[in-house]
CSV table of C-alpha atoms and ligand atoms in Angstrom, one decimal:
chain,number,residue,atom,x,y,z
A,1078,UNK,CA,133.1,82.1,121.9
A,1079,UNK,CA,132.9,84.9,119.1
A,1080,UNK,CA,136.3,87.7,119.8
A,1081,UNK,CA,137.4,90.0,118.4
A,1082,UNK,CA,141.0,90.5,118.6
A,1083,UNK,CA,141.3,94.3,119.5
A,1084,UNK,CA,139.2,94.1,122.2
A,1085,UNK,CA,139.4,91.0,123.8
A,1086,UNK,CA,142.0,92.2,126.1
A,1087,UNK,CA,140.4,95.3,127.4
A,1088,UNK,CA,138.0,93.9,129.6
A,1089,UNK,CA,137.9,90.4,130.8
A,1090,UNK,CA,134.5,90.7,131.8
A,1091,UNK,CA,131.9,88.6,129.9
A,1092,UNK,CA,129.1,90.9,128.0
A,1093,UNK,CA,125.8,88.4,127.1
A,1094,UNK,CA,123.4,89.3,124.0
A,1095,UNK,CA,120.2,86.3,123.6
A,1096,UNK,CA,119.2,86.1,119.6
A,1097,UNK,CA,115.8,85.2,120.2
A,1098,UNK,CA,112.8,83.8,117.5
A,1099,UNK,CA,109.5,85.3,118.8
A,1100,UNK,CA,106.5,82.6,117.1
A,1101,UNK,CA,106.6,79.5,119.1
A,1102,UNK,CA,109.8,80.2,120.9
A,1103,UNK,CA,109.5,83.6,123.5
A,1104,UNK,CA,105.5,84.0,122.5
A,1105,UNK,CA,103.3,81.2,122.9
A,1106,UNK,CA,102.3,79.3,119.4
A,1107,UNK,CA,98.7,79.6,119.7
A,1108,UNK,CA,97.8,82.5,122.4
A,1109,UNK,CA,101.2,84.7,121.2
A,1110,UNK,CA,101.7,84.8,125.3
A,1111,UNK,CA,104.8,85.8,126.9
A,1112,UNK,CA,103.5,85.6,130.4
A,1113,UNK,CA,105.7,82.5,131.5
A,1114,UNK,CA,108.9,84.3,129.9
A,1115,UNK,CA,108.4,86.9,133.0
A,1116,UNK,CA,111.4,85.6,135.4
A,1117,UNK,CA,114.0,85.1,132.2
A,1118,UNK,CA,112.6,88.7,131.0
A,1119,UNK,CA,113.2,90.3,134.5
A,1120,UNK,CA,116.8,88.8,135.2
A,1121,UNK,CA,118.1,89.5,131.3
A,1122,UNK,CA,116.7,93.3,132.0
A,1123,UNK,CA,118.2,93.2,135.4
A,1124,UNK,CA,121.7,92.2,134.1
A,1125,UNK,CA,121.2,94.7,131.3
A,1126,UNK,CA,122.4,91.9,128.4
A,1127,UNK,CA,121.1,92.7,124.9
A,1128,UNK,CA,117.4,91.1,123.8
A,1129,UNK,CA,117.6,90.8,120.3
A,1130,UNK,CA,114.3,89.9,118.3
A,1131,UNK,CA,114.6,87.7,115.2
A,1132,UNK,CA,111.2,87.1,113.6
A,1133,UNK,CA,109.0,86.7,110.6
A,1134,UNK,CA,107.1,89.7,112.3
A,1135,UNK,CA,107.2,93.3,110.6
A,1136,UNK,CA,108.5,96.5,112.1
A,1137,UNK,CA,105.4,97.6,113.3
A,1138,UNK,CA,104.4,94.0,115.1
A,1139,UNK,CA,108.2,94.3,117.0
A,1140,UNK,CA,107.7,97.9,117.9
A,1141,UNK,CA,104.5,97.2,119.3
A,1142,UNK,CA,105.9,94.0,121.5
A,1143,UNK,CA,109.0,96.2,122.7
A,1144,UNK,CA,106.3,99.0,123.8
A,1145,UNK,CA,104.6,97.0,125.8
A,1146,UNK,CA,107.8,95.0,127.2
A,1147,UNK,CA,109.2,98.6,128.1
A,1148,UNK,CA,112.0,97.7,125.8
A,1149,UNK,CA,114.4,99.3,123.6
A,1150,UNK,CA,116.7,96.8,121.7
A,1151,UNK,CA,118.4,96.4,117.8
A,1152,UNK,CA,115.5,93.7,116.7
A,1153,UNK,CA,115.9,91.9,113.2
A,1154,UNK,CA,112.6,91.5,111.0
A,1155,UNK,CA,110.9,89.4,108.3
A,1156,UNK,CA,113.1,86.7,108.8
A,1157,UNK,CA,116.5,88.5,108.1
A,1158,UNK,CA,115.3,91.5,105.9
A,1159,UNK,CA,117.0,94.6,108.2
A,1160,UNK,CA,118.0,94.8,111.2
A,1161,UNK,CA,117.3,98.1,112.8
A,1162,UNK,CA,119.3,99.8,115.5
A,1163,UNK,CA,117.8,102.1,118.0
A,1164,UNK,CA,119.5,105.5,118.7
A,1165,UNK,CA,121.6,106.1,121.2
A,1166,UNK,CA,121.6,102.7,121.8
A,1167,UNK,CA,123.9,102.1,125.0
A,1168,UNK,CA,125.6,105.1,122.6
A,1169,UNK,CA,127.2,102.3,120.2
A,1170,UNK,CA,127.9,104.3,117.0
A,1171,UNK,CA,127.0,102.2,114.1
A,1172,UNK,CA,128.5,103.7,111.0
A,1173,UNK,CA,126.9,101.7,108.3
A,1174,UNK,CA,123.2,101.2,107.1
A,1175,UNK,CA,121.0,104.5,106.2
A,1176,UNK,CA,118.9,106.7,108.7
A,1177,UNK,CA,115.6,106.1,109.4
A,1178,UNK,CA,114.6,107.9,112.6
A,1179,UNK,CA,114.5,106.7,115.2
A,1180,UNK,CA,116.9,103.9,113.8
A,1181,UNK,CA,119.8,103.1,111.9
A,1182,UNK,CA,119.2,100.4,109.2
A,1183,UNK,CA,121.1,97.9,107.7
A,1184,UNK,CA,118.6,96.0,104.5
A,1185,UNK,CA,119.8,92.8,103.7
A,1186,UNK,CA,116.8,91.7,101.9
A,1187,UNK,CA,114.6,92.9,98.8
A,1188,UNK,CA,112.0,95.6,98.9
A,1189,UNK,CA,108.3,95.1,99.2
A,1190,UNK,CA,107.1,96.4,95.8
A,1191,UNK,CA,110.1,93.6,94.2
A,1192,UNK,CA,108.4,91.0,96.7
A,1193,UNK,CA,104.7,92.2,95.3
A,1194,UNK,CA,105.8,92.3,91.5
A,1195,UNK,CA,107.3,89.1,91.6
A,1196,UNK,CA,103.8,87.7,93.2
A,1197,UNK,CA,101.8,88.8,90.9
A,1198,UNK,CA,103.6,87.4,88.3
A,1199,UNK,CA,103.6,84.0,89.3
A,1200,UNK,CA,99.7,84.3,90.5
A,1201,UNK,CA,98.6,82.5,87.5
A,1202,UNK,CA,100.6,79.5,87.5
A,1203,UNK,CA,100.6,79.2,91.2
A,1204,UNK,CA,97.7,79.4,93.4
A,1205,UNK,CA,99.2,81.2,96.2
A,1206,UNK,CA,97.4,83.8,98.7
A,1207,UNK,CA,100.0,86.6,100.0
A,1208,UNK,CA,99.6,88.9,102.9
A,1209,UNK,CA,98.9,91.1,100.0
A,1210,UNK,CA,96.1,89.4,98.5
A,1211,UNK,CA,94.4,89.3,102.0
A,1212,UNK,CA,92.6,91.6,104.4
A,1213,UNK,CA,93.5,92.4,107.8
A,1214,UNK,CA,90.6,90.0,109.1
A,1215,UNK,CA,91.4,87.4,106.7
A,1216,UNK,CA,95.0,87.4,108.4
A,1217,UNK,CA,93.4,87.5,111.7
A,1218,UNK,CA,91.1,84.3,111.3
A,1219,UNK,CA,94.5,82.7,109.2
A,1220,UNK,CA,96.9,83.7,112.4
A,1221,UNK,CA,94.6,84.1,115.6
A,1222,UNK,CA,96.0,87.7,115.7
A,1223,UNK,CA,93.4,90.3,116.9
A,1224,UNK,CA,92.5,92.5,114.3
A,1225,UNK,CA,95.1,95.2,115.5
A,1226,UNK,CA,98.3,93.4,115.3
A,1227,UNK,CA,96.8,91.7,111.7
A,1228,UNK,CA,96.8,95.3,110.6
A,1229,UNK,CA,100.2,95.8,111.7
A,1230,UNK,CA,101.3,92.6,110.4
A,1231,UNK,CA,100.1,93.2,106.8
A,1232,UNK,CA,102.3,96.5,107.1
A,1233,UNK,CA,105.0,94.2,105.1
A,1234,UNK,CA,108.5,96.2,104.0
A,1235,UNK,CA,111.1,93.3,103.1
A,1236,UNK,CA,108.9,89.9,102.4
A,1237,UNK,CA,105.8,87.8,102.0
A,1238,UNK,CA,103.9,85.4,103.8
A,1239,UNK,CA,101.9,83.3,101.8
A,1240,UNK,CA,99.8,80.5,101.8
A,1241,UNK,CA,100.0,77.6,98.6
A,1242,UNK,CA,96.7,75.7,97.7
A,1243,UNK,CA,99.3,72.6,96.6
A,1244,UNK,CA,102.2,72.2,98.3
A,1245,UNK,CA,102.9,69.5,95.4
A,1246,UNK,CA,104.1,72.4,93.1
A,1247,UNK,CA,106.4,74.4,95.9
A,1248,UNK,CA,109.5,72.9,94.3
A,1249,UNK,CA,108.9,74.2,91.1
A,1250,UNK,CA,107.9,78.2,92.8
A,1251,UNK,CA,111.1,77.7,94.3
A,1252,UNK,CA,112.9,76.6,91.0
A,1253,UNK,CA,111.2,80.2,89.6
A,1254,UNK,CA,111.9,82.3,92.7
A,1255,UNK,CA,115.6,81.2,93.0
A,1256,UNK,CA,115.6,82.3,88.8
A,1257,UNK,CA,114.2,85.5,89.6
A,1258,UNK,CA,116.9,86.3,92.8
A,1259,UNK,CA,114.1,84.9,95.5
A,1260,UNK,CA,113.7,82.6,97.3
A,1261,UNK,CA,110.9,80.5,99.5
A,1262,UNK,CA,111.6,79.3,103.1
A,1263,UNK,CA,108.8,77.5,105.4
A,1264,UNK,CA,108.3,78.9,109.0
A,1265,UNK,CA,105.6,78.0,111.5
A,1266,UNK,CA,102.0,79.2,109.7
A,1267,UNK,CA,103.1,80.4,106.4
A,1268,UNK,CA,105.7,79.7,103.5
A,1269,UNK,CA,107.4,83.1,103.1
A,1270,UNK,CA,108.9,84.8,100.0
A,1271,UNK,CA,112.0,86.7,100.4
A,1272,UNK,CA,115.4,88.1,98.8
A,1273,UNK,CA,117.7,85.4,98.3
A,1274,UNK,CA,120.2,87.1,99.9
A,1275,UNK,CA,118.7,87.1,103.0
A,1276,UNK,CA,119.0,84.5,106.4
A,1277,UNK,CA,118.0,84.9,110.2
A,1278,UNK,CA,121.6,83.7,110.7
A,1279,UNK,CA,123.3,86.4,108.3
A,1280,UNK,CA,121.3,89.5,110.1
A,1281,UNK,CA,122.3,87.7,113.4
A,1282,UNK,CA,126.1,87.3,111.9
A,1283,UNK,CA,125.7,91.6,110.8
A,1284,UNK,CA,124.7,92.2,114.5
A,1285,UNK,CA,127.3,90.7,116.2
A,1286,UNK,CA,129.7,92.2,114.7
A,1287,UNK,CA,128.6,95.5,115.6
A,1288,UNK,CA,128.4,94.4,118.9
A,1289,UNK,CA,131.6,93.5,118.6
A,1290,UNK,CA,133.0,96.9,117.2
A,1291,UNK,CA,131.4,98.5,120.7
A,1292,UNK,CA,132.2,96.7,123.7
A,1293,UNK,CA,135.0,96.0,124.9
A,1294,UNK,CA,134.0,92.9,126.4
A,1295,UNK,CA,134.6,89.3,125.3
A,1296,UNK,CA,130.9,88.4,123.6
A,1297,UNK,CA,128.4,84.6,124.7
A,1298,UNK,CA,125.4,84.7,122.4
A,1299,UNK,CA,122.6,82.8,123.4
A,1300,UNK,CA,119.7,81.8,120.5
A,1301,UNK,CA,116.7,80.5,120.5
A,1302,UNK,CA,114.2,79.1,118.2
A,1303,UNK,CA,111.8,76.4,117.2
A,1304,UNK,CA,111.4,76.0,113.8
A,1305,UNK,CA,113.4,75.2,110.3
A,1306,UNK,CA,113.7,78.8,109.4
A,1307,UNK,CA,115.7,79.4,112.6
A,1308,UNK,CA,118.6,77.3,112.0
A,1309,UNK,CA,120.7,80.2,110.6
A,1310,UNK,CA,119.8,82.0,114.7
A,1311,UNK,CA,121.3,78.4,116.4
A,1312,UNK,CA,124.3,77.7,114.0
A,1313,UNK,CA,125.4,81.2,114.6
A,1314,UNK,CA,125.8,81.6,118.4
A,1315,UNK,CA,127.7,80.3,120.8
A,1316,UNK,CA,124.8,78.5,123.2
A,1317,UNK,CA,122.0,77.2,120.4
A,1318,UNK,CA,118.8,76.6,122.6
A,1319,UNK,CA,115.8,74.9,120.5
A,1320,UNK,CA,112.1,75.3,122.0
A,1321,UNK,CA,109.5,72.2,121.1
A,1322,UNK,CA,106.5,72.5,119.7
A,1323,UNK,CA,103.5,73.2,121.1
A,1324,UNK,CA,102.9,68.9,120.9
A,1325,UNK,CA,106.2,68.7,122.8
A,1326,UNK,CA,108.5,67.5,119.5
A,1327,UNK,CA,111.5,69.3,118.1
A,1328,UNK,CA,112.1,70.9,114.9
A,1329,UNK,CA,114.9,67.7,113.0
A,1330,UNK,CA,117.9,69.7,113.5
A,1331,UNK,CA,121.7,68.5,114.1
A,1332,UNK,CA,123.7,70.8,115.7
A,1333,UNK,CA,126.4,68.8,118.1
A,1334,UNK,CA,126.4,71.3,121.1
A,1335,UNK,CA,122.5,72.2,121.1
A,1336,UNK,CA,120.2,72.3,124.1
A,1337,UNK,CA,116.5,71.5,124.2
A,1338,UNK,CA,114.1,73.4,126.3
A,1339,UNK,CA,111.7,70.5,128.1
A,1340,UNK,CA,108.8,72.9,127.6
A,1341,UNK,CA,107.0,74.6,124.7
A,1342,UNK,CA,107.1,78.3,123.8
A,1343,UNK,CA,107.5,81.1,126.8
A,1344,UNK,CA,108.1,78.6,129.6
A,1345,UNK,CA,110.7,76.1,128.3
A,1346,UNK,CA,112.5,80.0,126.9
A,1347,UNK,CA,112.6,81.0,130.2
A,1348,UNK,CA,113.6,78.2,132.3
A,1349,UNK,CA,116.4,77.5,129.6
A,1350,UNK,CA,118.0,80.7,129.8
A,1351,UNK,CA,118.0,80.8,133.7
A,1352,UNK,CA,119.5,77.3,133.6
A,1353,UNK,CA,122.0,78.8,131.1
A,1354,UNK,CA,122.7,82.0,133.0
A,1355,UNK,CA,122.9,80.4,136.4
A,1356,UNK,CA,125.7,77.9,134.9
A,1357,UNK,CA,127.5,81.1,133.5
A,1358,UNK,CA,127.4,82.5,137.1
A,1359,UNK,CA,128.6,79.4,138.8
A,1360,UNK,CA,131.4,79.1,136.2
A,1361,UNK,CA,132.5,82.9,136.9
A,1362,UNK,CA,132.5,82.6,140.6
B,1302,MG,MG1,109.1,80.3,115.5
């Protein structure tokens, strides 16, 4: 359980906040469906607990998902880069970050152009395809996204996704992106070049603190994911869930109190989390 001492006391009410991973964890791996996600999706917006998105996915991609959820939350993107905070969000004041209407942001990673620079450089001695080196339809035929949400997906701010002709010679781009302050992490289609001060789990970390400096309720964070890069999203809460693949195996991960989903993508995320909220309920009443 993650307290804060000031506040602990005020209300001894419980407030919930789920840390989810979108690809391969609430959206389907190959479809990107979140059709089976519908009951968990209804009760977490009945109970009003915070749905926080922590993805590979750009700002664009999230704002498009929230739109069409009906949604309004503080998501994270490209894997840890920023998280942005909606105004007027449940009117939290978050008094750090800079402005960028409609949000308040908090950039943990590197910028874009930094990303592309560094890319470029290491073109020659690395054959490795970025986002940047590829159209919109490329991306599309790569991903299975439809030509829309390639667009949006190529509208990169923070990092790179990119694909590596040999993965024989990743050790040595990592040895050069770690010398020049990046580094290169693996997630579910793509290895992806980012700041090295970035982490799913230190943007999570960021976030719940700022929860924590606004209610004044004693905080249980759920988080859920599928994949390597989502470690730093199950070390960091308090109720780790971990979604199979799509070929029903899990991601090698030790964590000593972790739970894992019995299905793949949007079903085994919902029926977790309405196992884990009907336990809460039966442990408060
Ligand atoms: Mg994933």
């Amino acid at each position: 359980m993650i307290m804060n001492e000031s506040t602990a006391n005020e209300d001894g009410r419980l407030q919930l906040a789920v840390f989810t991973d979108l690809d391969g964890s609430l959206l389907d791996h190959y479809t990107y469906s979140l059709e089976n996600a519908r009951p968990a999706l209804e009760r977490i917006r009945e109970q009003r607990i915070p749905l926080v998105f922590i993805t590979s996915k750009t700002r664009p991609e999230v704002e498009m998902l929230q739109a069409a959820m009906g949604i309004r939350e503080p998501f994270i993107v490209e894997n840890g880069a920023a998280i942005f905070f909606p105004d007027r969000y449940r009117e939290w004041r978050i008094d750090t970050g800079f402005r960028q209407p409609p949000y308040t942001v908090i950039q943990l990673g590197a910028s874009y152009s930094e990303i592309r620079r560094f890319v470029r450089s290491v073109k020659p001695g690395f054959n490795i395809q970025g986002f940047g080196d590829l159209s919109a339809e490329d991306i599309g035929r790569l991903t299975g996204l439809s030509p829309k949400q390639a667009i949006l997906a190529r509208q990169r701010e923070f990092t790179e996704p990119f694909l590596m002709e040999d993965d024989a010679h990743l050790i040595d781009l990592q040895r050069v992106a770690e010398a020049s302050g990046f580094k290169v992490t693996r997630g579910g289609r793509f290895y992806h070049l980012m700041g090295s001060g970035q982490d799913k789990g230190i943007a999570l970390r960021r976030t719940v603190s700022l929860f924590l400096q606004n209610t004044h309720r004693r905080l249980l964070t759920i988080g859920l994911g599928d994949s390597a890069n989502d470690l730093g999203i199950l070390e960091s809460v308090d109720i780790p869930i971990l979604i199979p693949h799509p070929d029903g195996s899990y991601e090698k991960l030790d964590l000593p109190n972790i739970r894992r989903a019995r299905h793949p993508g949007s079903s085994g995320w919902s029926e977790t989390i309405l196992d884990v909220l009907n336990t809460i309920e039966e442990g408060a009443a």
